[in-house]
Amino acid sequence: MSGHNVWTHKGTFLLAAVGSAVGLGNLWRFPYLTGENGGGAFILIYALTIFAVGIPILIAETMLGRTSRQSPIMGMRHLTKTHKTSRAWESIGWLGAVSAFLILSFYSVIAGWALHYTWLMLTGSLVGADAATISAGFDALLASPGLMTLYHTLFIAFSALIVGMGIHKGIESGLRIMMPALFVILIVVLIYGIINGDVRAAASFLFTFNIADLSLEGWLQAMGQSFFTLSLGMGAIMAYGAYMSSEASLTRTAIAVAFVDTAVAMVAGLAIFSLVFGAGLETGQGPGLMFVTLPLAFADMPFGALVGGVFFILVLGAAVSSSISLIEPVAAFLVERFDMTRPQAVTIMVVAAWAMGLLTVVSFNIWAEGTIFHTLFGRSAFDFIELLTNIFMPLGGLLIALFAGWALTQSEVMKELGTNLTWFKTWRFLVRFVGPAAVSFVFLRTIPQVEGYVIPTLGALLIVGAFALSQRLRKPAA
Ligand code: PHE
C-alpha cells in the first residue's frame, strides 16, 4: 500500500465531504433544473433518491475508500483481491474517472461565470440595475467565447494549483469559515426575497408535488442531480474516504453530509424562486437562472455590491472545494499507478479537462445550434455532457451499491460500519435492493424513450463492459 496518510481529526472527512458536496450543484444546477422541470415533482424525486438511495450509497462509497485506503481505481483492485471477487468490479473506478473528467470540464466553465460576477459586484457595475440590464449583461457574457475561456482557464488553473501542491490542510480552515458564511448570505438573500419577492409563489412552486408534471427526462435529471449534488458514484467520496479516520461513524457522517447539502440547496432554491416570481422572471430559463436572479437582489439591497461580491467569492470557494475533489481521484490514480509526481498527474488531468471544457464554452455561442451533437442527440455539447453525467453517476452508484451489498464479505462490512445488527441489515437491504431497483427503474423508464439517451447509455455500458471483460481475461496478478 502506498503511504496514504490519514486525516487525524475525526471531523476532517466530514468537512472535506461537505466541501465536495456543496458547490455549484446546489446553487446553480439544482435551481435551474428544478425551474426547467416545473418545480415540486422534480424535487420530490430528487429528495427521495437522496434519502433512500443516495445516503446508503454515500455510506458504501466512503466505506470502499476507507477499507482500501487507496485511490478509487487501485482501491477497487485491492478490494477485489482481498475479498476474492471478480476484478471486473474495477470498472467502478474507471467509470468514475471518466465521470470526474466530464464534470470538471463544464464545472470549471460555470465557475468562471461566478468569477465574472465577482468582478461585476466588487466594481459596483450592477448597482441599481434592473432585470433587463442584468439579463442583457449575462447574454453578453455568453456571447463571448474569449471571455468565458479566460475565466474557465483561471478557475481550473487555480484548482489545479491547490491539488498539485497537496494543500488540503489549508483548505480545511478555509472551509470552516466559508461554508457557514455562504449559508448566512444565502439566508440574507432569502430574507430579502421574503420581503421584496414572492416567497409564497416560490414555496408553492417548489413544494407542490404533482408527479404527473415531470417529464421522462426530468426523472433522469432528478436522479442524476441527487448523485451529482452528493458527489456520488464517481470516486470523489471514495478518494476522500481513503483518508478518513477509522473511528468516525460512517452512518452519522453520511447523514450529516446529505442533510447540510440538501439544506443549502433548499435555501438557495427558495431564495432564487422568490426573486423569480417577485420580478416576474421565467422559471425555466436554464443555466443562467442563478446568474440573472441573484444579482438583481444585490443590485437593489443596501451594501449590495459588497454583499454580492462576498457572496460570489464564497460561491467560488464552494466551487473550488468541489473541483479539487474532482481532480483528486484521477490524480491520485496516476500517481499510484504510473509513479508520476503529483504536479504531473494534476497537469495531465486538468489540461485534458480544460480542453474538453471548450466544448461547453462554445455551446453557448458559436456552437449553440446545428452541430453534430444536435443532429445525433438533439442537444448542444454542454447539454450532452450533462446528460452523460446523469447516466454515468447513477450507473457508478448502482455498481457501488451492488459491490458493497453483494460482493464484499459480510463480516468485513460489519466491522467497517460498526453499527448494530438492525442498522446493518437496513443499510444492506437498501444497497442490495432498493438502490439498484430505483436506479434501474428510472433508467428503464426513461432511456429508451428520450431523444439522444440510447447511444450514451450504450456507450457507458460499453465502457464498463470492456473493462469488466479485460479484467476477466487478464491473468490474475501473482
Ligand atoms: N457535488 C458537487 C456540487 O454539488 C459537484 C461534484 C460532483 C463534486 C461530483 C465532486 C464530484 O457542486
PDB file of N, CA and C in Angstrom, residues 211 214-216 219 440-450:
ATOM      1  N   ILE A 211     -46.712  14.665  -9.453  1.00  0.00           N
ATOM      2  CA  ILE A 211     -45.748  13.828 -10.144  1.00  0.00           C
ATOM      3  C   ILE A 211     -46.010  13.737 -11.646  1.00  0.00           C
ATOM      4  N   LEU A 214     -43.854  15.803 -14.188  1.00  0.00           N
ATOM      5  CA  LEU A 214     -42.449  15.556 -14.501  1.00  0.00           C
ATOM      6  C   LEU A 214     -42.319  14.780 -15.807  1.00  0.00           C
ATOM      7  N   SER A 215     -41.506  15.340 -16.711  1.00  0.00           N
ATOM      8  CA  SER A 215     -41.275  14.650 -17.979  1.00  0.00           C
ATOM      9  C   SER A 215     -40.367  13.445 -17.746  1.00  0.00           C
ATOM     10  N   LEU A 216     -40.275  12.600 -18.730  1.00  0.00           N
ATOM     11  CA  LEU A 216     -39.403  11.440 -18.600  1.00  0.00           C
ATOM     12  C   LEU A 216     -37.963  11.872 -18.387  1.00  0.00           C
ATOM     13  N   TRP A 219     -37.219  12.886 -14.852  1.00  0.00           N
ATOM     14  CA  TRP A 219     -36.933  11.795 -13.907  1.00  0.00           C
ATOM     15  C   TRP A 219     -35.440  11.509 -13.873  1.00  0.00           C
ATOM     16  N   SER A 440     -32.347   1.292 -11.648  1.00  0.00           N
ATOM     17  CA  SER A 440     -32.766   0.536 -12.834  1.00  0.00           C
ATOM     18  C   SER A 440     -34.135   0.991 -13.317  1.00  0.00           C
ATOM     19  N   PHE A 441     -35.021   1.226 -12.372  1.00  0.00           N
ATOM     20  CA  PHE A 441     -36.362   1.666 -12.743  1.00  0.00           C
ATOM     21  C   PHE A 441     -36.307   2.956 -13.564  1.00  0.00           C
ATOM     22  N   VAL A 442     -35.572   3.938 -13.046  1.00  0.00           N
ATOM     23  CA  VAL A 442     -35.518   5.215 -13.762  1.00  0.00           C
ATOM     24  C   VAL A 442     -34.832   5.042 -15.118  1.00  0.00           C
ATOM     25  N   PHE A 443     -33.770   4.274 -15.135  1.00  0.00           N
ATOM     26  CA  PHE A 443     -33.085   4.041 -16.412  1.00  0.00           C
ATOM     27  C   PHE A 443     -34.025   3.389 -17.429  1.00  0.00           C
ATOM     28  N   LEU A 444     -34.672   2.320 -17.007  1.00  0.00           N
ATOM     29  CA  LEU A 444     -35.508   1.572 -17.949  1.00  0.00           C
ATOM     30  C   LEU A 444     -36.698   2.395 -18.415  1.00  0.00           C
ATOM     31  N   ARG A 445     -37.197   3.212 -17.500  1.00  0.00           N
ATOM     32  CA  ARG A 445     -38.356   4.018 -17.837  1.00  0.00           C
ATOM     33  C   ARG A 445     -38.010   5.127 -18.810  1.00  0.00           C
ATOM     34  N   THR A 446     -36.832   5.693 -18.657  1.00  0.00           N
ATOM     35  CA  THR A 446     -36.531   6.899 -19.435  1.00  0.00           C
ATOM     36  C   THR A 446     -35.665   6.644 -20.664  1.00  0.00           C
ATOM     37  N   ILE A 447     -34.637   5.872 -20.498  1.00  0.00           N
ATOM     38  CA  ILE A 447     -33.624   5.835 -21.546  1.00  0.00           C
ATOM     39  C   ILE A 447     -34.142   5.417 -22.928  1.00  0.00           C
ATOM     40  N   PRO A 448     -34.972   4.407 -23.012  1.00  0.00           N
ATOM     41  CA  PRO A 448     -35.397   4.027 -24.356  1.00  0.00           C
ATOM     42  C   PRO A 448     -36.241   5.093 -25.041  1.00  0.00           C
ATOM     43  N   GLN A 449     -36.756   6.055 -24.254  1.00  0.00           N
ATOM     44  CA  GLN A 449     -37.745   6.952 -24.853  1.00  0.00           C
ATOM     45  C   GLN A 449     -37.301   8.387 -25.041  1.00  0.00           C
ATOM     46  N   VAL A 450     -36.199   8.761 -24.450  1.00  0.00           N
ATOM     47  CA  VAL A 450     -35.815  10.162 -24.549  1.00  0.00           C
ATOM     48  C   VAL A 450     -34.766  10.333 -25.641  1.00  0.00           C
TER      49      VAL A 450
END
